[in-house]
Tab-separated table of C-alpha atoms in Angstrom:
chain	number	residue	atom	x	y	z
A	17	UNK	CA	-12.725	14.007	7.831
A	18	UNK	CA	-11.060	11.890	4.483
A	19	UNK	CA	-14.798	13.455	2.792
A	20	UNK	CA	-13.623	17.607	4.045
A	21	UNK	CA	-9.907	16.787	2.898
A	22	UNK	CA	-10.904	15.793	-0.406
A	23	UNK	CA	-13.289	18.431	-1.073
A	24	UNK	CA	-11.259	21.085	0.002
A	25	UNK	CA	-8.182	20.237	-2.411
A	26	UNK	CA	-10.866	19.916	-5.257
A	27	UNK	CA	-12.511	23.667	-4.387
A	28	UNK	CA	-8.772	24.990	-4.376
A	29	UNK	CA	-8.206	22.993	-7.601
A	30	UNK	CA	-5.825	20.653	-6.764
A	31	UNK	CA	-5.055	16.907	-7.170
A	32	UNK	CA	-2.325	14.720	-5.523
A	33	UNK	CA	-0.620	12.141	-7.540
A	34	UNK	CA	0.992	9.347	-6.201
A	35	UNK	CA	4.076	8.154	-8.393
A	36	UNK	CA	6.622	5.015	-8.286
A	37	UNK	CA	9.964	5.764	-8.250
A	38	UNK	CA	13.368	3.726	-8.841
A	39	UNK	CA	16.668	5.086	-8.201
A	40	UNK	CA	20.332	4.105	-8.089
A	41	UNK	CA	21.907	6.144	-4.926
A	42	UNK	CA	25.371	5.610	-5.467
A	43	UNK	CA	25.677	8.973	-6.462
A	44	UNK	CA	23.152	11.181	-3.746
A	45	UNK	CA	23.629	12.533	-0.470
A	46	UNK	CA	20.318	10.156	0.355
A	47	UNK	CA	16.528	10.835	-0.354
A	48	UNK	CA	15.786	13.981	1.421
A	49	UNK	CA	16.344	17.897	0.273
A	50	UNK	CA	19.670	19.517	1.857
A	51	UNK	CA	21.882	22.636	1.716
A	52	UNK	CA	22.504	23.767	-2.167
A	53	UNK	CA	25.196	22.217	-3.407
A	54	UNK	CA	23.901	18.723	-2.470
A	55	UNK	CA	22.805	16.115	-4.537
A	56	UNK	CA	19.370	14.097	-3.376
A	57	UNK	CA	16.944	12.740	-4.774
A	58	UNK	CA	14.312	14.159	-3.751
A	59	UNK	CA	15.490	17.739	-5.315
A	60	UNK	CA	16.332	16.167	-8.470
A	61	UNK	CA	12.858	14.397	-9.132
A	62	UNK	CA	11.363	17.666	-7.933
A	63	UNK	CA	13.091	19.209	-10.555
A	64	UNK	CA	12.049	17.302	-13.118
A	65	UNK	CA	8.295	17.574	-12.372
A	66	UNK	CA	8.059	21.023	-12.046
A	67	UNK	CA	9.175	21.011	-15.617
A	68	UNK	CA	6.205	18.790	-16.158
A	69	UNK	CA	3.457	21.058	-14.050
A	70	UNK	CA	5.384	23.663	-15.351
A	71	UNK	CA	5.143	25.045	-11.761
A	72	UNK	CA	7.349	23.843	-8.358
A	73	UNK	CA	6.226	20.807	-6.962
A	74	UNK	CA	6.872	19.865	-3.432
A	75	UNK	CA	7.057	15.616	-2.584
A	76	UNK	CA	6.589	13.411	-0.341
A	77	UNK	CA	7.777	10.142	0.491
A	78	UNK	CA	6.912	6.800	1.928
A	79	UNK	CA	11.104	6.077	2.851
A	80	UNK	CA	13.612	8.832	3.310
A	81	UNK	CA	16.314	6.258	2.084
A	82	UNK	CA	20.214	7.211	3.038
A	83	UNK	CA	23.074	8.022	1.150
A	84	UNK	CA	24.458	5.205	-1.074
A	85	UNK	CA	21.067	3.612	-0.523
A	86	UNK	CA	18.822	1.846	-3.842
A	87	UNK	CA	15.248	1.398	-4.000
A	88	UNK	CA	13.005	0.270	-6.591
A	89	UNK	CA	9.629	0.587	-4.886
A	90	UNK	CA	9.843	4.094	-3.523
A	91	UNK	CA	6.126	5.645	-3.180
A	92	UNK	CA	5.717	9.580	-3.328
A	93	UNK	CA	3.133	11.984	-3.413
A	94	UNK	CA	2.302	15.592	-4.527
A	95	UNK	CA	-0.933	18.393	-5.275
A	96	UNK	CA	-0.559	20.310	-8.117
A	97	UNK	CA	-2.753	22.586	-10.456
A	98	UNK	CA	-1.835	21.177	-13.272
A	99	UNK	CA	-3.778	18.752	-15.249
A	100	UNK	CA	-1.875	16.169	-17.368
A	101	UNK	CA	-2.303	12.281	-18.156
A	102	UNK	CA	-0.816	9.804	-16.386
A	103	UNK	CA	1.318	9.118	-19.351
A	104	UNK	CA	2.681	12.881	-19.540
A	105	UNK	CA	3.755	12.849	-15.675
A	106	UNK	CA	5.888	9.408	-15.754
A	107	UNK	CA	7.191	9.987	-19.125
A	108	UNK	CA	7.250	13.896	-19.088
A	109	UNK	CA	8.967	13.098	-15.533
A	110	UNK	CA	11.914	10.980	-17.133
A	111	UNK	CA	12.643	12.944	-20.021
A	112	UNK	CA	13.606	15.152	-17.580
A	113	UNK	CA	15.914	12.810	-14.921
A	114	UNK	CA	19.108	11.637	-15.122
A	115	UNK	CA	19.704	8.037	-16.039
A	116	UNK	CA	19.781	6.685	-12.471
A	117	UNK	CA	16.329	7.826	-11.388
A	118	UNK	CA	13.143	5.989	-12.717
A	119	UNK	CA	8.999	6.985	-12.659
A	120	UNK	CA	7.467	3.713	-13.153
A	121	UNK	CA	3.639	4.819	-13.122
A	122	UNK	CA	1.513	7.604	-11.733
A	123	UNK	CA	-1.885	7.591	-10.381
A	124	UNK	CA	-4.288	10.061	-8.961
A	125	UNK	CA	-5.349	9.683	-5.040
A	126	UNK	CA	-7.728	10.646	-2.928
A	127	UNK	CA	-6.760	13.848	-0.627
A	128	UNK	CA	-6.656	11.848	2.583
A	129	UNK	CA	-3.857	9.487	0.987
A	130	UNK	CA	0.067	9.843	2.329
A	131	UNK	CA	3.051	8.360	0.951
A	132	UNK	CA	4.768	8.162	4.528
A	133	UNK	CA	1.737	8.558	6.878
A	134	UNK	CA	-0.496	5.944	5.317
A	135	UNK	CA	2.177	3.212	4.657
A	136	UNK	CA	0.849	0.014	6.373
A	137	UNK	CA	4.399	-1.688	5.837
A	138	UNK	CA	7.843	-1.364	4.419
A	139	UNK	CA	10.064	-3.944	2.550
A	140	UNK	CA	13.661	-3.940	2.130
A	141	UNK	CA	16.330	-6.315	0.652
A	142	UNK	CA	19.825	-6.105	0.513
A	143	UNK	CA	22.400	-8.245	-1.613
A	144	UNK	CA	25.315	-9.531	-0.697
A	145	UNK	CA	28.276	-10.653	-3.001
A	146	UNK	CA	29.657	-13.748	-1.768
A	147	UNK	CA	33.574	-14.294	-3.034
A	148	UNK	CA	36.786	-13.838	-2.549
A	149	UNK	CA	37.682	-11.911	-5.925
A	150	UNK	CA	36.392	-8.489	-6.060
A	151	UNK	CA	33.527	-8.103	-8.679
A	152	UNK	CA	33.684	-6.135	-12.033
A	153	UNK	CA	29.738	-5.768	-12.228
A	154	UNK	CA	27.563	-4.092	-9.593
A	155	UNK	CA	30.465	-2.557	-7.404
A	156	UNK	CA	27.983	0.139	-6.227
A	157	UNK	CA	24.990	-2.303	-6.353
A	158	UNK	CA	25.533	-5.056	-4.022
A	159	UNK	CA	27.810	-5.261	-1.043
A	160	UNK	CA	31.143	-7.473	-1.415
A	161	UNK	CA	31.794	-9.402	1.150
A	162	UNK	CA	34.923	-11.933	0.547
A	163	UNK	CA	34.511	-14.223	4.105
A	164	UNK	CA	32.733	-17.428	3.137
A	165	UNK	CA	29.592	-17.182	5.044
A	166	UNK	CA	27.395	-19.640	6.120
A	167	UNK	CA	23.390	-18.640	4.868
A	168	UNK	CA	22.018	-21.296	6.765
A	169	UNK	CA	23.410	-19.703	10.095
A	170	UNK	CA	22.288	-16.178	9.019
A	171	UNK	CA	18.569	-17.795	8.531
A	172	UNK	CA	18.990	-18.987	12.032
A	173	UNK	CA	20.312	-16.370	13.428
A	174	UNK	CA	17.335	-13.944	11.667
A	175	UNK	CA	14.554	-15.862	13.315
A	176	UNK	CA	15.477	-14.332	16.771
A	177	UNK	CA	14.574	-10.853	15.281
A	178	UNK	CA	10.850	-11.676	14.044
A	179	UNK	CA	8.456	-10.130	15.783
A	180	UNK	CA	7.604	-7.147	17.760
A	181	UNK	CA	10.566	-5.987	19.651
A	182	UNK	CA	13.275	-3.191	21.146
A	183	UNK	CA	15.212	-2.236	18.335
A	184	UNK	CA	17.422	-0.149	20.049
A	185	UNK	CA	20.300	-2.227	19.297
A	186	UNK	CA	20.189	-1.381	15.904
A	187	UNK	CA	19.160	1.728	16.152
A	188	UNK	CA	21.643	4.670	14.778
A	189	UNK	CA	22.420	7.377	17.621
A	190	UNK	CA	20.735	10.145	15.270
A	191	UNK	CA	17.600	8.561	14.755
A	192	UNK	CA	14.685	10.253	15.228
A	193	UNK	CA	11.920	7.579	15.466
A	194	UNK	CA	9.611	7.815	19.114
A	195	UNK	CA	9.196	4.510	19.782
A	196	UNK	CA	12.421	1.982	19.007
A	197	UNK	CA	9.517	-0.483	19.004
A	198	UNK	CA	8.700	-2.087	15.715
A	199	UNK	CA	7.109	-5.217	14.531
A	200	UNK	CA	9.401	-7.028	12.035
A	201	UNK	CA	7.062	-9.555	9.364
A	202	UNK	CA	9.756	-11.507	8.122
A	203	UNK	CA	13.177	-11.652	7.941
A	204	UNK	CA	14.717	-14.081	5.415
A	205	UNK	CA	17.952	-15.230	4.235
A	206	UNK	CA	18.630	-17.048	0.915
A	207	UNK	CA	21.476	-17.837	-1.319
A	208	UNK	CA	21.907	-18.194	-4.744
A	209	UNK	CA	24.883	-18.681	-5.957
A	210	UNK	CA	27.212	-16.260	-5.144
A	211	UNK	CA	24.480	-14.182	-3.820
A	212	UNK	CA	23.189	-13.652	-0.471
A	213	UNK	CA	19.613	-11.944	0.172
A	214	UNK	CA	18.651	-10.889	3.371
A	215	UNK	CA	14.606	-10.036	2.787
A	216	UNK	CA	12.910	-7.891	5.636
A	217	UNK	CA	9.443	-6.874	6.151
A	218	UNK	CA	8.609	-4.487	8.814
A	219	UNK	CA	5.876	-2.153	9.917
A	220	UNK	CA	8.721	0.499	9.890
A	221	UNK	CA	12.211	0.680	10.552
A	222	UNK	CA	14.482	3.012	12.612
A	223	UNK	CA	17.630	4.625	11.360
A	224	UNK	CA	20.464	2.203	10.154
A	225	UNK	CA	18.023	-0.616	11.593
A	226	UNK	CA	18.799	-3.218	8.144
A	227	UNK	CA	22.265	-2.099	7.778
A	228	UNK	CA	22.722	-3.319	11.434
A	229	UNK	CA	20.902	-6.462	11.710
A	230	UNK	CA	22.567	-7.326	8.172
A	231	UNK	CA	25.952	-6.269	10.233
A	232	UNK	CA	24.771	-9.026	13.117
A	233	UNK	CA	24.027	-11.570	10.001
A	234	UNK	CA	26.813	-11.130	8.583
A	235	UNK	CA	29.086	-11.639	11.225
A	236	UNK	CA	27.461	-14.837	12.555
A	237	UNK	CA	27.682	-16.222	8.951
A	238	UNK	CA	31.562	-15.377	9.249
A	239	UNK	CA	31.609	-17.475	12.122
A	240	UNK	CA	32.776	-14.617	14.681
A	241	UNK	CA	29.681	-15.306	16.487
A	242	UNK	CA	27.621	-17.865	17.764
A	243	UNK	CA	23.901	-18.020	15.726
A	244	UNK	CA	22.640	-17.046	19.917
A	245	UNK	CA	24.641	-13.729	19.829
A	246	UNK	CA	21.903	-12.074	17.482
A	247	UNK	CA	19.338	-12.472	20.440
A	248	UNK	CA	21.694	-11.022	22.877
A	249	UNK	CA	22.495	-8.150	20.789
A	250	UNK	CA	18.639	-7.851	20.447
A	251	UNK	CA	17.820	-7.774	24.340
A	252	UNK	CA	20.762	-5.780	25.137
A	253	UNK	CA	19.048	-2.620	23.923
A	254	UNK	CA	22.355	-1.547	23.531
A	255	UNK	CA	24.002	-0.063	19.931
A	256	UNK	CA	27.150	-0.766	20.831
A	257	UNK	CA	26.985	-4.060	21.167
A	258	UNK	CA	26.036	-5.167	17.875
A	259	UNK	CA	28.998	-4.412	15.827
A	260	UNK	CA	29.979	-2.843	12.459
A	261	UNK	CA	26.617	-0.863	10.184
A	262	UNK	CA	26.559	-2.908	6.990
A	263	UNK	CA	27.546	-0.754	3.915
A	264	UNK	CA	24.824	1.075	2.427
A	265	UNK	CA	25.559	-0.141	-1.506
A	266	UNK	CA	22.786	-3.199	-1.422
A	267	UNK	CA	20.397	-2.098	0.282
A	268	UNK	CA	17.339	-1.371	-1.956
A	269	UNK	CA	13.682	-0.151	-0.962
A	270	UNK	CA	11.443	-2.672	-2.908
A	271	UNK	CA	8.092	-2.367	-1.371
A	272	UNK	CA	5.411	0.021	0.138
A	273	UNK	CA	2.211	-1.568	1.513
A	274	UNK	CA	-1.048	0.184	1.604
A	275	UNK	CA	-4.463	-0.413	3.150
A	276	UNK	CA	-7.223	-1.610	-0.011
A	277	UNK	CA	-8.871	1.523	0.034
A	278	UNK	CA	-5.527	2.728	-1.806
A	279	UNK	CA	-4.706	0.391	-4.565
A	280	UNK	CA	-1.667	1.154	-6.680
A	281	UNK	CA	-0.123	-0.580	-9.566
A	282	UNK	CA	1.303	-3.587	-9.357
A	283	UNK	CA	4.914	-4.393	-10.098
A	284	UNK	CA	7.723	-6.778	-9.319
A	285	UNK	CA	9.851	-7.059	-5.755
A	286	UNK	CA	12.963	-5.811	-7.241
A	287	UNK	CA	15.950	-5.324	-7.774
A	288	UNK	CA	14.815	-6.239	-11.365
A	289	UNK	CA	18.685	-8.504	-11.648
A	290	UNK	CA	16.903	-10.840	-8.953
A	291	UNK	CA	13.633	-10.896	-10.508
A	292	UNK	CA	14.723	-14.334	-11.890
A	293	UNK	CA	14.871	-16.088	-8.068
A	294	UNK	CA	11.480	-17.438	-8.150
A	295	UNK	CA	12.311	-18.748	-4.374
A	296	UNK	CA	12.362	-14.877	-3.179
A	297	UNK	CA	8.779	-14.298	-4.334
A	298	UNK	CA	6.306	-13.924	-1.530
């Protein structure tokens, strides 16, 4: 089947070209295309590729991220006619994009490969600010929050979620996932400094699903809640029970995993400002 799909995009000419992408989201209405008027992502890269193929170009992506929302690992995909190096698509492809959206490499794939469909696992991180003064630096980058909170509870509090589970307590009421069943890899909690990183791993994630559990962390490293309240909001199954959605400023998309047959470039778990934390890699 992967054999007909890749001849039949080379008799019509074709090729699809996966490409890494980096974006600041503070100032889109999320990933995905919407009405005119609307800034996303998605439109604006498209954009700036068709100037490239010098024809429209159509993507797709491994994470439809949200409004507000960062990544620095974003995988998409696209066919086009158009024959150009590597080279001419990621730097042809920024010439053309505003300063808060990045191509970091391009390669060709094989016909069978999908940015969304073929996605093994996805890997978030969000960053919280840890004070009680306001900060100067990153305000649309990281989340503030000025209660002291205890990491060490969050970290405890994060191993009840590991596994495969019910999500549906973190689960946003327009999300539009089958199953709420996922299988979460790892979910970590470090500090450094005056910084907080929550890490998560998943096979996929529903709607609002980090922004949530980060909500549950974060409120059980305020001390509201007891470390156990995490596992009831878990088994509950139940939205409502899990509190406030954690703002969507630092949250960032830092990782797509693909099977071997698809190997892409390698580059660092970002965002690059924690690239430094040598206890975050793995």
């Amino acid at each position: 089947m992967a054999e007909t799909a890749v001849a039949e995009l080379a008799a019509e000419g074709f090729s699809r070209i996966a490409l890494g992408v980096e974006y600041k989201g503070s100032r889109y209405s999320g990933w995905q295309r919407q009405l005119t008027g609307v800034l996303t992502v998605q439109e604006t890269l498209e954009n700036a590729l068709s100037k490239v193929a010098d024809s429209p170009v159509s993507l797709m992506c491994a994470g439809r991220t949200d409004a507000g929302v960062h990544a620095c690992g974003q995988v998409v995909h696209f066919d086009t006619r158009a024959e150009r190096s590597m080279k001419a698509w990621t730097m042809g492809a920024n010439i053309n994009l505003p300063h808060d959206i990045s191509v970091t490499w391009a390669q060709v794939m094989p016909a069978h490969f999908h940015a969304r469909f073929k996605a093994i696992a996805r890997r978030y991180r969000y960053v919280i600010y840890n004070d009680q003064i306001r900060p100067a630096h990153l305000g649309q980058e990281i989340t503030w929050n000025h209660r002291p909170l205890d990491a060490d509870r969050m970290a405890l509090a994060a191993e009840y979620l590991v596994g495969t589970h019910d999500f549906s307590a973190f689960r946003a009421g327009q999300c539009q996932a089958k199953s709420p069943i996922k299988q979460l890899h790892h979910l970590r909690v470090t500090r450094h400094g005056k910084m907080i990183v929550i890490d998560v791993r998943a096979n996929a994630f529903l709607h609002h699903m980090v922004r949530n559990i980060v909500g549950v962390l974060m409120t059980i490293g305020a001390g509201e809640r007891p470390i156990e309240w995490a596992r009831e909001v878990l088994e509950s199954r139940v939205r409502r029970t899990g509190g406030v959605t954690a703002h969507p400023f630092g949250l960032y998309l830092v990782q797509v995993e693909y099977r071997d047959e698809f190997p892409l470039p390698d580059r660092y778990i970002g965002p690059h400002f924690l690239t430094g934390f040598t206890e975050l890699d793995g």
